[in-house]
C-alpha cells in the first residue's frame, strides 16, 4: 500500500473534498515514484489514477505503486475530467501554487466538478522525511563532502571560479549525481560579498577567501553545502569575518532541536553575529528545508514561525558579506532527531588555507 496516497486521502477529509488533482513534477514523483516528464494523478477516496501518454505507460506501470495506469488518448485534462465524472467527484482539490491560469481554464473546461484551490497539498507531507529519504539525503551529502575533499586540491591562484565550478560538477556526476542541485556558487575575493555569486570568469588571487556553495542532485534528492576556503594567507579582517561565521554556525548546529521555531533557530546565529558587530552584513535567513527540492519548508529566518519537528531536514548557513572586502558562508545539512539533530554533511569547517 502506498502510504503517501493514504496521507493525501486524509487531506480529503480535512478539506471536505472527494478528489485531488496533482500534476507538478516534484510532487508527482514524490507520491507516485514516476520519474518521467509527462503525467498527472487523480486520487479519490477509492481509487488512485496515474494518467500519461504512450511513451511512459510501461514506465508508469513499473514505477507507480498503488496506481491504476491510464493511457491518455486525448488531452490529459479531458482524461482527468472523464475519470472525475466516472468516480463521482464533486469537489476537486488542485495545487494552486503550481497551476497556471491557462491550465486552470483547461480544468474548468473539462472537469465537471467544483475546483478547490489549495496550497501545500503534498509539500506539507514532504516536510517530514521518511527513513529511506534520509538515507538518500545522507548519500547526496556524502557526494558533496567528497567533492570538497577533492576541490581543495584544485584551488590555487590563477584558476577561475568557473573552472572550480566545472570541476565540482564533473566530480559529483562521476560519483553518481545526476547533476548539481542548483547553479554552483563560487565567489572569490570581493565577489564573496555576493550571497548568490554564481561562478564567473574571475581569476582567483592569493589572499582571497573563496566561498563555494553547491550540492549533489542524487536519486531525486538534493544536498546543499557551503564552505569558504582561503587561497593564500588572508587579511586579519577576513580572518575575523570567517571566525565569526564559524562560531555562529557551530552554535546554531549545536542548539537546534525539535520544538524550536524557525525564528528561534535563526536568532542563535544572528545574535552572535550582531554582538560581533556584523549584524548589518547578515541579510538572509539562517536556513531552509531540504529534500526533493533544494529550497523547501520549513524556513529558519526572522519570519520562520513554523515549528521544527523530528524528521525535518534543514540547512544551517549563516554568512557575513562586506561590500568591497569579501565574505564568508558556512553551511551544513542536518536532520531533526528526537532531542536534537544529526549532521548529514561532515566536511571540515575550520579555516583552511590552500595554494600557498
Coordinates of C-alpha atoms in Angstrom, one line a residue:
X1 CA 0.0 0.0 0.0
X2 CA 1.3 3.4 -1.0
X3 CA 1.4 5.3 2.3
X4 CA 1.6 8.7 0.6
X5 CA -1.7 8.1 -1.2
X6 CA -3.2 7.3 2.2
X7 CA -1.8 10.6 3.6
X8 CA -3.4 12.5 0.8
X9 CA -6.7 10.8 1.4
X10 CA -6.6 12.2 5.0
X11 CA -6.4 15.6 3.4
X12 CA -9.6 14.9 1.5
X13 CA -11.4 14.5 4.9
X14 CA -9.7 17.7 6.3
X15 CA -10.8 19.8 3.3
X16 CA -14.1 18.1 2.8
X17 CA -13.3 17.2 -0.8
X18 CA -13.5 13.9 -2.6
X19 CA -10.7 14.2 -5.2
X20 CA -7.2 15.6 -5.6
X21 CA -5.5 16.5 -8.9
X22 CA -1.7 16.7 -8.9
X23 CA 0.5 17.5 -11.9
X24 CA 3.5 19.3 -10.6
X25 CA 6.7 17.3 -11.4
X26 CA 8.2 17.1 -7.9
X27 CA 5.0 16.3 -6.1
X28 CA 4.0 13.8 -8.8
X29 CA 7.3 12.0 -8.3
X30 CA 7.0 12.1 -4.5
X31 CA 3.6 10.5 -4.4
X32 CA 3.9 8.1 -7.3
X33 CA 7.6 7.4 -7.8
X34 CA 7.3 8.3 -11.5
X35 CA 10.4 9.8 -13.0
X36 CA 9.1 10.7 -16.5
X37 CA 8.3 14.1 -17.7
X38 CA 4.6 13.8 -18.5
X39 CA 1.8 12.7 -16.3
X40 CA -0.9 13.6 -13.8
X41 CA -2.6 12.0 -10.8
X42 CA -6.2 11.9 -9.6
X43 CA -6.7 10.5 -6.1
X44 CA -10.1 9.8 -4.7
X45 CA -11.5 8.0 -1.7
X46 CA -11.5 4.7 -3.5
X47 CA -9.1 5.0 -6.4
X48 CA -5.7 6.4 -7.4
X49 CA -5.2 7.0 -11.1
X50 CA -2.0 7.9 -13.0
X51 CA -2.6 9.3 -16.4
X52 CA 0.2 9.5 -19.0
X53 CA 0.8 9.1 -22.7
X54 CA 2.0 6.1 -24.6
X55 CA 5.7 6.9 -24.2
X56 CA 5.5 6.4 -20.5
X57 CA 2.8 3.7 -19.9
X58 CA 5.3 0.9 -19.3
X59 CA 7.5 3.1 -17.1
X60 CA 4.5 4.2 -15.1
X61 CA 3.4 0.5 -14.6
X62 CA 6.8 -0.2 -13.3
X63 CA 7.2 2.8 -11.0
X64 CA 3.8 3.9 -9.8
X65 CA 2.9 1.7 -6.8
X66 CA -0.8 1.7 -5.9
X67 CA -2.0 3.5 -9.1
X68 CA -4.2 2.4 -11.9
X69 CA -2.4 3.5 -15.1
X70 CA -4.5 5.2 -17.7
X71 CA -3.1 5.8 -21.2
X72 CA -4.3 9.1 -22.4
X73 CA -5.7 9.3 -25.9
X74 CA -6.7 13.0 -25.7
X75 CA -5.8 16.0 -23.6
X76 CA -4.7 14.9 -20.2
X77 CA -7.2 17.3 -18.7
X78 CA -10.0 15.7 -20.7
X79 CA -8.9 12.3 -19.4
X80 CA -9.0 13.6 -15.9
X81 CA -12.4 15.0 -16.5
X82 CA -13.7 11.6 -17.6
X83 CA -12.3 10.0 -14.5
X84 CA -13.7 12.7 -12.3
X85 CA -17.2 12.0 -13.7
X86 CA -16.7 8.3 -13.5
X87 CA -15.6 8.5 -9.9
X88 CA -18.5 10.8 -8.8
X89 CA -16.1 13.5 -7.6
X90 CA -17.9 16.8 -6.8
X91 CA -15.2 18.8 -5.1
X92 CA -11.7 18.5 -6.6
X93 CA -8.6 19.9 -4.9
X94 CA -5.8 21.2 -7.1
X95 CA -2.4 22.8 -6.4
X96 CA -3.0 26.5 -6.7
X97 CA 0.7 27.4 -6.4
X98 CA 1.7 25.1 -9.3
X99 CA -1.3 25.8 -11.6
X100 CA -1.1 28.5 -14.3
X101 CA -4.1 30.4 -15.3
X102 CA -4.0 28.7 -18.7
X103 CA -4.2 25.3 -17.0
X104 CA -6.9 26.4 -14.7
X105 CA -9.0 27.4 -17.7
X106 CA -8.5 23.9 -19.1
X107 CA -9.6 22.4 -15.8
X108 CA -12.7 24.5 -15.9
X109 CA -13.4 23.4 -19.5
X110 CA -13.0 19.6 -19.0
X111 CA -13.9 19.0 -15.3
X112 CA -17.5 19.0 -14.2
X113 CA -16.8 19.5 -10.5
X114 CA -16.2 22.3 -8.1
X115 CA -12.5 23.2 -8.3
X116 CA -11.0 24.0 -4.9
X117 CA -7.6 25.7 -4.9
X118 CA -5.3 24.5 -2.1
X119 CA -1.7 25.2 -1.1
X120 CA 0.8 22.7 0.3
X121 CA -1.2 19.6 -0.5
X122 CA 1.9 17.5 -0.9
X123 CA 4.5 19.9 0.5
X124 CA 3.1 19.6 4.0
X125 CA 3.7 15.8 3.8
X126 CA 7.1 16.2 2.3
X127 CA 8.2 18.3 5.4
X128 CA 8.7 15.0 7.3
X129 CA 11.3 12.8 5.8
X130 CA 10.9 9.0 5.9
X131 CA 13.9 6.8 6.8
X132 CA 14.6 5.8 3.2
X133 CA 14.6 9.5 2.2
X134 CA 17.1 10.4 5.0
X135 CA 19.4 7.6 3.7
X136 CA 19.3 9.0 0.2
X137 CA 19.9 12.5 1.6
X138 CA 22.9 11.2 3.5
X139 CA 24.3 9.7 0.3
X140 CA 23.8 13.0 -1.5
X141 CA 25.6 14.8 1.3
X142 CA 28.5 12.3 1.1
X143 CA 29.0 13.1 -2.5
X144 CA 29.2 16.8 -1.6
X145 CA 31.6 16.0 1.2
X146 CA 33.8 14.0 -1.2
X147 CA 33.7 16.9 -3.7
X148 CA 35.0 19.3 -1.1
X149 CA 37.9 17.0 -0.3
X150 CA 38.6 16.8 -4.0
X151 CA 38.3 20.5 -4.8
X152 CA 40.6 21.9 -2.1
X153 CA 43.4 20.2 -4.0
X154 CA 42.5 22.2 -7.1
X155 CA 42.2 25.7 -5.5
X156 CA 45.2 27.9 -6.2
X157 CA 45.9 31.4 -7.5
X158 CA 45.4 31.6 -11.3
X159 CA 42.4 29.3 -11.7
X160 CA 39.0 30.8 -12.4
X161 CA 35.8 30.5 -10.5
X162 CA 34.2 28.7 -13.5
X163 CA 37.0 26.2 -13.6
X164 CA 36.3 25.3 -9.9
X165 CA 32.6 25.2 -10.6
X166 CA 33.0 22.8 -13.5
X167 CA 35.4 20.6 -11.5
X168 CA 32.8 20.3 -8.7
X169 CA 30.1 19.4 -11.2
X170 CA 32.1 16.8 -13.1
X171 CA 33.3 15.2 -9.8
X172 CA 29.8 14.9 -8.4
X173 CA 28.4 13.4 -11.6
X174 CA 31.3 10.9 -11.6
X175 CA 30.3 9.9 -8.1
X176 CA 26.7 9.2 -9.1
X177 CA 24.9 12.5 -9.1
X178 CA 22.5 13.3 -11.9
X179 CA 23.7 17.0 -11.7
X180 CA 24.4 19.7 -9.2
X181 CA 21.4 20.6 -7.1
X182 CA 21.5 24.2 -8.4
X183 CA 23.8 26.6 -10.3
X184 CA 27.0 26.3 -8.3
X185 CA 28.2 29.4 -6.5
X186 CA 31.9 30.1 -6.5
X187 CA 32.6 33.6 -5.2
X188 CA 36.2 34.8 -4.6
X189 CA 37.7 38.0 -3.2
X190 CA 35.3 40.9 -3.5
X191 CA 32.6 38.7 -5.1
X192 CA 32.4 36.9 -1.7
X193 CA 30.1 39.8 -0.7
X194 CA 27.6 38.5 -3.2
X195 CA 25.5 35.8 -1.4
X196 CA 24.4 34.2 -4.7
X197 CA 27.6 34.9 -6.7
X198 CA 27.3 32.2 -9.3
X199 CA 30.7 31.2 -10.7
X200 CA 32.2 33.7 -13.1
X201 CA 35.3 34.1 -15.2
X202 CA 37.1 35.9 -12.4
X203 CA 40.6 34.6 -11.6
X204 CA 41.2 33.6 -8.0
X205 CA 44.1 35.5 -6.5
X206 CA 46.3 34.9 -3.5
X207 CA 45.0 36.3 -0.2
X208 CA 41.3 35.8 -1.1
X209 CA 38.6 33.9 0.5
X210 CA 36.6 31.6 -1.9
X211 CA 33.0 30.7 -1.0
X212 CA 31.7 27.5 -2.7
X213 CA 28.0 26.7 -2.3
X214 CA 27.0 23.5 -4.2
X215 CA 25.2 20.2 -3.8
X216 CA 24.5 16.9 -5.5
X217 CA 21.2 16.0 -7.1
X218 CA 21.1 12.3 -6.4
X219 CA 18.2 9.8 -6.7
X220 CA 15.7 12.6 -6.7
X221 CA 17.1 14.4 -3.7
X222 CA 19.4 17.4 -3.0
X223 CA 22.3 18.1 -0.8
X224 CA 23.4 21.7 -0.2
X225 CA 26.8 22.6 1.4
X226 CA 28.8 25.7 1.6
X227 CA 32.5 26.0 2.6
X228 CA 34.7 29.1 2.4
X229 CA 38.4 28.5 1.9
X230 CA 41.4 30.9 1.9
X231 CA 43.8 30.8 -1.1
X232 CA 47.0 32.0 0.4
X233 CA 47.1 34.0 3.7
X234 CA 44.0 36.2 4.2
X235 CA 44.0 39.6 5.9
X236 CA 43.2 39.8 9.6
X237 CA 39.8 41.4 8.7
X238 CA 38.9 38.4 6.6
X239 CA 40.0 36.0 9.3
X240 CA 37.8 37.8 11.8
X241 CA 34.8 37.6 9.4
X242 CA 35.5 33.9 9.0
X243 CA 35.8 33.2 12.7
X244 CA 32.6 35.0 13.4
X245 CA 30.6 32.9 10.9
X246 CA 32.3 29.7 12.1
X247 CA 31.3 30.3 15.7
X248 CA 27.8 31.4 14.8
X249 CA 27.3 28.3 12.6
X250 CA 28.6 25.9 15.3
X251 CA 26.4 27.5 18.0
X252 CA 23.3 27.1 15.8
X253 CA 24.0 23.4 14.8
X254 CA 24.7 22.5 18.4
X255 CA 21.4 24.1 19.6
X256 CA 18.8 23.4 17.0
X257 CA 16.2 20.9 18.2
X258 CA 12.5 19.9 17.8
X259 CA 10.0 22.3 19.3
X260 CA 12.1 25.4 18.4
X261 CA 10.6 27.8 15.9
X262 CA 12.4 28.9 12.7
X263 CA 12.7 32.4 14.3
X264 CA 14.4 31.0 17.5
X265 CA 16.8 28.9 15.4
X266 CA 17.7 32.0 13.3
X267 CA 18.3 34.1 16.5
X268 CA 21.0 31.7 17.8
X269 CA 23.4 32.6 14.9
X270 CA 22.1 36.2 14.4
X271 CA 22.6 37.3 17.9
X272 CA 26.2 36.2 17.9
X273 CA 26.9 37.9 14.6
X274 CA 25.2 41.1 15.9
X275 CA 27.3 41.2 19.1
X276 CA 30.4 40.8 17.0
X277 CA 29.4 43.9 15.0
X278 CA 28.4 42.3 11.7
X279 CA 24.6 42.3 12.1
X280 CA 24.1 44.5 9.2
X281 CA 26.0 42.2 6.9
X282 CA 23.9 39.0 7.5
X283 CA 20.9 39.8 5.3
X284 CA 19.3 36.4 4.7
X285 CA 17.8 33.7 6.9
X286 CA 19.8 31.0 8.7
X287 CA 18.4 28.2 6.6
X288 CA 15.7 26.3 4.8
X289 CA 14.2 22.9 4.3
X290 CA 15.9 20.5 2.0
X291 CA 14.7 17.4 0.2
X292 CA 13.5 16.7 -3.4
X293 CA 14.0 20.5 -3.9
X294 CA 16.9 22.5 -2.7
X295 CA 14.5 25.1 -1.1
X296 CA 11.6 23.6 0.8
X297 CA 9.9 24.3 4.1
X298 CA 10.4 24.9 6.9
X299 CA 12.2 28.3 7.0
X300 CA 14.8 29.3 9.5
X301 CA 14.6 33.1 9.4
X302 CA 13.2 36.1 11.3
X303 CA 9.9 35.3 9.6
X304 CA 10.1 31.5 10.1
X305 CA 7.2 31.0 12.5
X306 CA 6.9 27.3 11.7
X307 CA 7.9 24.8 14.5
X308 CA 10.8 22.4 13.8
X309 CA 9.9 18.8 14.3
X310 CA 11.6 15.4 14.2
X311 CA 12.2 14.2 10.6
X312 CA 12.6 17.6 9.1
X313 CA 15.8 18.2 7.2
X314 CA 17.2 21.8 7.1
X315 CA 20.3 23.8 6.2
X316 CA 22.2 25.9 8.7
X317 CA 24.1 28.6 6.8
X318 CA 24.9 31.9 8.4
X319 CA 27.0 34.3 6.4
X320 CA 28.7 37.7 6.5
X321 CA 29.0 39.8 3.3
X322 CA 31.0 43.1 3.3
X323 CA 30.9 45.0 0.1
X324 CA 34.4 45.7 -1.4
X325 CA 36.0 43.3 1.1
X326 CA 34.5 39.8 0.7
X327 CA 32.5 37.4 2.7
X328 CA 32.1 34.0 4.3
X329 CA 29.3 31.5 4.5
X330 CA 29.4 28.0 6.1
X331 CA 26.5 25.6 5.6
X332 CA 25.6 22.1 6.8
X333 CA 22.6 19.9 6.2
X334 CA 21.0 18.5 9.4
X335 CA 18.1 16.2 10.2
X336 CA 16.0 16.9 13.3
X337 CA 16.1 13.9 15.7
X338 CA 14.2 13.1 18.9
X339 CA 16.1 15.5 21.1
X340 CA 18.4 17.5 18.8
X341 CA 19.8 17.0 15.3
X342 CA 22.2 14.9 13.3
X343 CA 24.6 16.4 10.7
X344 CA 24.4 15.0 7.2
X345 CA 27.5 17.0 5.9
X346 CA 30.8 16.5 7.6
X347 CA 33.4 18.5 5.7
X348 CA 35.9 20.3 7.9
X349 CA 34.8 23.8 8.9
X350 CA 37.9 25.3 10.4
X351 CA 39.6 27.9 8.2
X352 CA 41.5 26.0 5.6
X353 CA 44.4 27.8 3.8
X354 CA 45.4 26.3 0.4
X355 CA 47.6 27.2 -2.6
X356 CA 50.4 28.8 -0.6

